[in-house]
XYZ file of N, CA and C in Angstrom:
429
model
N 82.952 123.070 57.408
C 82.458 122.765 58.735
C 81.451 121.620 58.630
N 81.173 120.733 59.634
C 80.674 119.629 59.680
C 79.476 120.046 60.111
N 78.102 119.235 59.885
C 77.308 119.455 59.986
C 77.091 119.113 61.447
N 75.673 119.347 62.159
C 75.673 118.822 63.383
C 74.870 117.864 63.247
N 74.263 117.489 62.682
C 73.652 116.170 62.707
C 74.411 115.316 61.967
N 75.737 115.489 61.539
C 76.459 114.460 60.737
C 77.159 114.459 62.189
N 77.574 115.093 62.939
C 78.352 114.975 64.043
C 77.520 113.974 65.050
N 76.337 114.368 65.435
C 75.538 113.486 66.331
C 75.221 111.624 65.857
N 75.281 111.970 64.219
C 75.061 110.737 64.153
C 75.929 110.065 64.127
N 77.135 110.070 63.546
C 78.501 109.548 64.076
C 79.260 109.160 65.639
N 78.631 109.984 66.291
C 78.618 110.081 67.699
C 77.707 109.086 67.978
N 76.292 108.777 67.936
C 75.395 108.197 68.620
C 75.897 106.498 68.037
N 76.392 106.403 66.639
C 76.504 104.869 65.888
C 77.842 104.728 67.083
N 79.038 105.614 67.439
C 80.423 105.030 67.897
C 79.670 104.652 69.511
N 78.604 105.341 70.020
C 78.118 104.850 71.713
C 78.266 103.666 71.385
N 77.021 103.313 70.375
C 76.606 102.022 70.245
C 77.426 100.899 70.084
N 78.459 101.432 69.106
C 79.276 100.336 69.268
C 80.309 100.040 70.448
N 80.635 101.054 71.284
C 81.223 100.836 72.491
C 80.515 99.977 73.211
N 79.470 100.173 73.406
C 78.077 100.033 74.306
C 78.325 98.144 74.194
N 78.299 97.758 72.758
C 78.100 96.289 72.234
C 79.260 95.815 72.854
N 80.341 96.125 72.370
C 81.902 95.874 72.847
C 81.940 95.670 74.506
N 81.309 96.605 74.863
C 81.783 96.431 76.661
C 80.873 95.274 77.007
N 79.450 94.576 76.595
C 78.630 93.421 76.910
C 79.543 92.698 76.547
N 80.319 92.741 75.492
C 80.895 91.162 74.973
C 82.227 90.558 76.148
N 82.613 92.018 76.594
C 84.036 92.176 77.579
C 83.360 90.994 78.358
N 82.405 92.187 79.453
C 81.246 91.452 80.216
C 81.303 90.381 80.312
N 80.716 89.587 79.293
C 80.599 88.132 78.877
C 81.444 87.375 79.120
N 82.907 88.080 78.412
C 84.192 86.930 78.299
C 84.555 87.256 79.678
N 84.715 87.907 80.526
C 84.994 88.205 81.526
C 84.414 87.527 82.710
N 82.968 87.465 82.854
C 82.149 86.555 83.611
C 82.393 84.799 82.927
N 82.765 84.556 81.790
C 83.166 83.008 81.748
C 84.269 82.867 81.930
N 85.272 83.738 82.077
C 87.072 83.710 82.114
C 86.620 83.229 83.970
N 85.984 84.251 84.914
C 85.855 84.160 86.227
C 85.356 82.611 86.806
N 84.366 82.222 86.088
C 83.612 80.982 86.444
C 84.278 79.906 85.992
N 85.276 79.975 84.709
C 85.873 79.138 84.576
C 87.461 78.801 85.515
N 87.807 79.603 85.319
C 88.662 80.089 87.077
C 88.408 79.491 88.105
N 87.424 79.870 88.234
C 86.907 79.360 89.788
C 87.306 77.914 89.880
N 86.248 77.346 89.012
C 86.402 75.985 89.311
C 87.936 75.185 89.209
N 88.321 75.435 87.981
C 90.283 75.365 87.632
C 90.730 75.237 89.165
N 90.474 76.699 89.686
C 91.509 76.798 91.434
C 90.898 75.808 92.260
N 89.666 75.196 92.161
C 88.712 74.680 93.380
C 89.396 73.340 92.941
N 89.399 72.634 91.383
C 89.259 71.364 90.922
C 90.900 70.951 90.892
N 91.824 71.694 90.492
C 93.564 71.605 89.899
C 94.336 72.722 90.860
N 93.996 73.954 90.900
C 95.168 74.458 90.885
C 95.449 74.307 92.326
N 94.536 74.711 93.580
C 94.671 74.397 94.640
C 95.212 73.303 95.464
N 94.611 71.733 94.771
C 94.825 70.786 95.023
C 96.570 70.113 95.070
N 97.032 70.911 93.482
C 98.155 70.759 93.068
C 98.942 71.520 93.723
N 98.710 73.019 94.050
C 100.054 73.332 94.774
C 100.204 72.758 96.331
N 98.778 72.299 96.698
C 99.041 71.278 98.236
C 99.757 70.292 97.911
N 99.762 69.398 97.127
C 100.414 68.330 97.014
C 102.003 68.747 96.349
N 102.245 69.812 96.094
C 103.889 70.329 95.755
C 104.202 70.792 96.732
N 103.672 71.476 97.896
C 104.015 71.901 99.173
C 104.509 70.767 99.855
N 103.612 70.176 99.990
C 104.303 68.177 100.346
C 104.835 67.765 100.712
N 105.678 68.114 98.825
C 106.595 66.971 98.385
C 108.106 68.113 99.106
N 107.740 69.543 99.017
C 108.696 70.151 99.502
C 109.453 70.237 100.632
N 108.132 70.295 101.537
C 108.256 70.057 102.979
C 109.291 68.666 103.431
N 108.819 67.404 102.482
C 109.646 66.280 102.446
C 111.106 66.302 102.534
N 111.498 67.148 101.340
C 112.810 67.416 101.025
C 113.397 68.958 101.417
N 112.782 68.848 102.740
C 113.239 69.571 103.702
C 113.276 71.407 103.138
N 111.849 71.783 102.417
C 111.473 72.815 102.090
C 110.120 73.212 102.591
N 110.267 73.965 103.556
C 108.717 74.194 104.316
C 107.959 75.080 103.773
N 107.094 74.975 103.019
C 106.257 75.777 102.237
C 104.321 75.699 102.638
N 103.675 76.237 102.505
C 102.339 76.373 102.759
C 101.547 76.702 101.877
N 100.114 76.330 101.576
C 99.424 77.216 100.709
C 98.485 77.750 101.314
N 98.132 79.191 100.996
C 96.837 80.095 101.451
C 96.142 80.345 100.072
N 94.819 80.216 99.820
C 93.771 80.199 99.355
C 92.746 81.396 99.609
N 93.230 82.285 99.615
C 92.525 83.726 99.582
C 91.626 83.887 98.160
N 90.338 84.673 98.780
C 89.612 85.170 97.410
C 90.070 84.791 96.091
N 89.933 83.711 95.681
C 89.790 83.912 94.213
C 91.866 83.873 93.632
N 92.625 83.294 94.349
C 93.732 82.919 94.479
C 93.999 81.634 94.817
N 95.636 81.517 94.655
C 96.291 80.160 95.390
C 97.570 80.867 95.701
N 98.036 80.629 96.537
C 99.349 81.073 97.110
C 100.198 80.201 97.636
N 101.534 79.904 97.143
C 102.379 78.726 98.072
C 103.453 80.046 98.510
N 103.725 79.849 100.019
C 104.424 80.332 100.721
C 105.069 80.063 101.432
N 106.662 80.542 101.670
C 107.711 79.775 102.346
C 107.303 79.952 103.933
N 107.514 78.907 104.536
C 106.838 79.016 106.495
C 108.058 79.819 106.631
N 109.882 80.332 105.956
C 110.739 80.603 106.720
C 110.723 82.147 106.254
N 110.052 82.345 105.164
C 110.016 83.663 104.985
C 108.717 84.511 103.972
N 107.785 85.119 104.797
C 106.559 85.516 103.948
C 106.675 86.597 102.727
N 108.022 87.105 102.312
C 108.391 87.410 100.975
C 108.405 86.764 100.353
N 108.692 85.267 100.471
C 109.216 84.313 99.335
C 107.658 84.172 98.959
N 107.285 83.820 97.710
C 105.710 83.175 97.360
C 105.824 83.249 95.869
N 105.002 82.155 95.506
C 104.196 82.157 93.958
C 102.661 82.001 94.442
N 102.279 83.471 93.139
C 100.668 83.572 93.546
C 100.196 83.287 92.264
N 99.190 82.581 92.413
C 98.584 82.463 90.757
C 96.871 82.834 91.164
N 96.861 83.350 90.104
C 95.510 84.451 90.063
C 94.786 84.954 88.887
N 93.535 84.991 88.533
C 93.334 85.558 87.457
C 93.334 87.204 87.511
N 93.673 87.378 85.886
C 94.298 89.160 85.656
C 93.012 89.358 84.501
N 92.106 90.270 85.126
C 91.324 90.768 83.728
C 91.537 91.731 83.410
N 93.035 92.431 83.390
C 92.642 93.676 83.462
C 93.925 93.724 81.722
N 94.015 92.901 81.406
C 94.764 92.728 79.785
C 93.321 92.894 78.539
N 94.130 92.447 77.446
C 93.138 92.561 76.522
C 92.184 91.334 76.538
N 92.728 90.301 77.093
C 92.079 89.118 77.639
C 91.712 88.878 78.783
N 91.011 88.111 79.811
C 91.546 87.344 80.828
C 92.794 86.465 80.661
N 93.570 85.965 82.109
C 94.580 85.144 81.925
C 94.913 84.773 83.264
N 95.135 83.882 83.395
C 95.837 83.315 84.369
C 97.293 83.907 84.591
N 97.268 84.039 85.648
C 99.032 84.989 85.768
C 99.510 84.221 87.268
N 100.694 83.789 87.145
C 101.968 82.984 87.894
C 102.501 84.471 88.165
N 102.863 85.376 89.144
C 103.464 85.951 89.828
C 104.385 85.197 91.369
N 105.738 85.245 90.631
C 106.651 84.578 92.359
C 107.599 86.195 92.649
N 107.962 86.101 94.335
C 108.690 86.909 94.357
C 109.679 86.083 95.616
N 110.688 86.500 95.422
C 111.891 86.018 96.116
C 112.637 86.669 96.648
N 113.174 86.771 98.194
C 114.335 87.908 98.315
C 115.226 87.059 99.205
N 116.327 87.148 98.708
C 117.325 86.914 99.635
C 118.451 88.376 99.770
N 118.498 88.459 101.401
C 119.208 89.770 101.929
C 118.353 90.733 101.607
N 118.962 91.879 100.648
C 118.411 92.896 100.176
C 117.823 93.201 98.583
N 117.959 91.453 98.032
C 118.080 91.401 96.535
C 116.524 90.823 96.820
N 115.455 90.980 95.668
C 114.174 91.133 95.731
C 114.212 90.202 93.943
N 114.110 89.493 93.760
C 113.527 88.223 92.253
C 112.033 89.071 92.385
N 112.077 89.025 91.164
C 110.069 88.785 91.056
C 109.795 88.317 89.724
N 108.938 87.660 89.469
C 108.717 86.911 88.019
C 106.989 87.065 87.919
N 106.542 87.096 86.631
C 105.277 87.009 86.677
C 105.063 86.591 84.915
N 104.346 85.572 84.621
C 104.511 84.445 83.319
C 102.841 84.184 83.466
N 102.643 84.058 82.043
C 101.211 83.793 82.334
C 100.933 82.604 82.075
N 99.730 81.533 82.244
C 99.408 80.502 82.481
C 98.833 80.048 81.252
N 97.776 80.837 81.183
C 96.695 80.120 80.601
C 96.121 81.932 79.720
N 95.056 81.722 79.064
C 94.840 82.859 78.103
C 93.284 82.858 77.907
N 92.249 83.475 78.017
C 91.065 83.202 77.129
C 90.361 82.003 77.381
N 89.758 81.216 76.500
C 88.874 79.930 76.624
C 90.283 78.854 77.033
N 90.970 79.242 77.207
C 92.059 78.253 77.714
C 92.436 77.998 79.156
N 92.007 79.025 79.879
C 91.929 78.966 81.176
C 91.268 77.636 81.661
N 90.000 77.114 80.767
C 89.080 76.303 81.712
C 89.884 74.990 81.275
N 90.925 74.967 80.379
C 91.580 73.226 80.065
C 92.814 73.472 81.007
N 93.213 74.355 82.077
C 93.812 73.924 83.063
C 93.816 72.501 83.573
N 95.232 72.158 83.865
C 94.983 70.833 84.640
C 96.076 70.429 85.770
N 96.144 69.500 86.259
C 97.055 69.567 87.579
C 98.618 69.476 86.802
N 98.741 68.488 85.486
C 100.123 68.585 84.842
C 100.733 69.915 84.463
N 99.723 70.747 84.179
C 100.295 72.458 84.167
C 100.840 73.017 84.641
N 99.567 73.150 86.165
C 100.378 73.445 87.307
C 101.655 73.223 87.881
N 101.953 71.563 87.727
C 102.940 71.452 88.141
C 104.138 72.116 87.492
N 103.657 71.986 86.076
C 105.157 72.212 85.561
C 105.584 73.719 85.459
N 104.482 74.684 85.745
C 104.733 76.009 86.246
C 105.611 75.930 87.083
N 105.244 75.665 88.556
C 105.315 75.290 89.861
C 107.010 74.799 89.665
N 107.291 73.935 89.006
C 108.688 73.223 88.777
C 109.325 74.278 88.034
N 109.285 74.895 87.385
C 109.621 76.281 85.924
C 110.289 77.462 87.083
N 109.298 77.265 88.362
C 108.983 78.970 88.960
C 110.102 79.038 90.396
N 110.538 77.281 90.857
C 110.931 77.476 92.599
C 111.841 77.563 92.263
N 113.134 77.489 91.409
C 114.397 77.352 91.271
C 114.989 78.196 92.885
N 114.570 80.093 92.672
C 115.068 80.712 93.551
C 115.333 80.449 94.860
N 113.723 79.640 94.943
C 113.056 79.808 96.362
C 113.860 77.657 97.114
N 114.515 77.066 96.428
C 115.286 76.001 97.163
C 116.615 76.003 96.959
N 117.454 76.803 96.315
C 118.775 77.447 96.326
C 119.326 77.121 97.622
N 120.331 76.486 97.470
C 120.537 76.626 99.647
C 122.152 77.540 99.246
């Protein structure tokens, strides 16, 4: 049988190290967010307006909404169709996550690919975006 103070102290060293572990989460978590932020404010936003555009041009009517801490391009002909890009902290990392969903009739696409990872989030840039963005509409201009 184990002692109880071999038990407590084993117990009190594993708090501690949880304790350390969840500040560091913390940390990466609050620079994954701030670095985010700016990414959607500086590239990602900017870029899916200017792919909405070019869509609208070639006779694809699309929109973007900018909700909390998101970017969203959405079809004007149908509010199922969308690619949302968003940060996900809820992995072993932060990450940038590309979620599209598509339905035509009763058939429902959904895709979700991640972007960016960790300290990599903040070297986002508008050439990324795009080429997500180009990677992701195939479904959604199908005629």
């Amino acid at each position: 049988m184990l002692e109880t103070a071999e038990v407590r102290r084993q117990l009190t060293h594993r708090l501690a190290e949880l304790k350390k572990a969840q500040a560091q989460r913390r940390a990466v978590t609050d620079a994954a967010r701030a670095a985010f932020d700016g990414v959607l404010e500086r590239e990602i936003a900017p870029s899916m307006r200017q792919f909405a555009q070019a869509l609208k041009a070639e006779g694809f009517p699309f929109s973007v909404q900018t909700p909390a801490g998101t970017a969203r391009l959405v079809s004007d002909r149908s509010s199922d169709n969308v690619v949302d890009i968003a940060l996900e902290l809820g992995g072993r990392q932060p990450a940038v996550v590309v979620r599209s969903a598509f339905s035509r009739g009763r058939r429902q696409i959904e895709d979700e690919r991640i972007m960016a990872e960790g300290e990599a989030i903040a070297g986002i840039d508008g050439e990324r975006v795009l080429a997500v963005l180009l990677d992701v509409i195939e479904p959604f201009v199908e005629r």
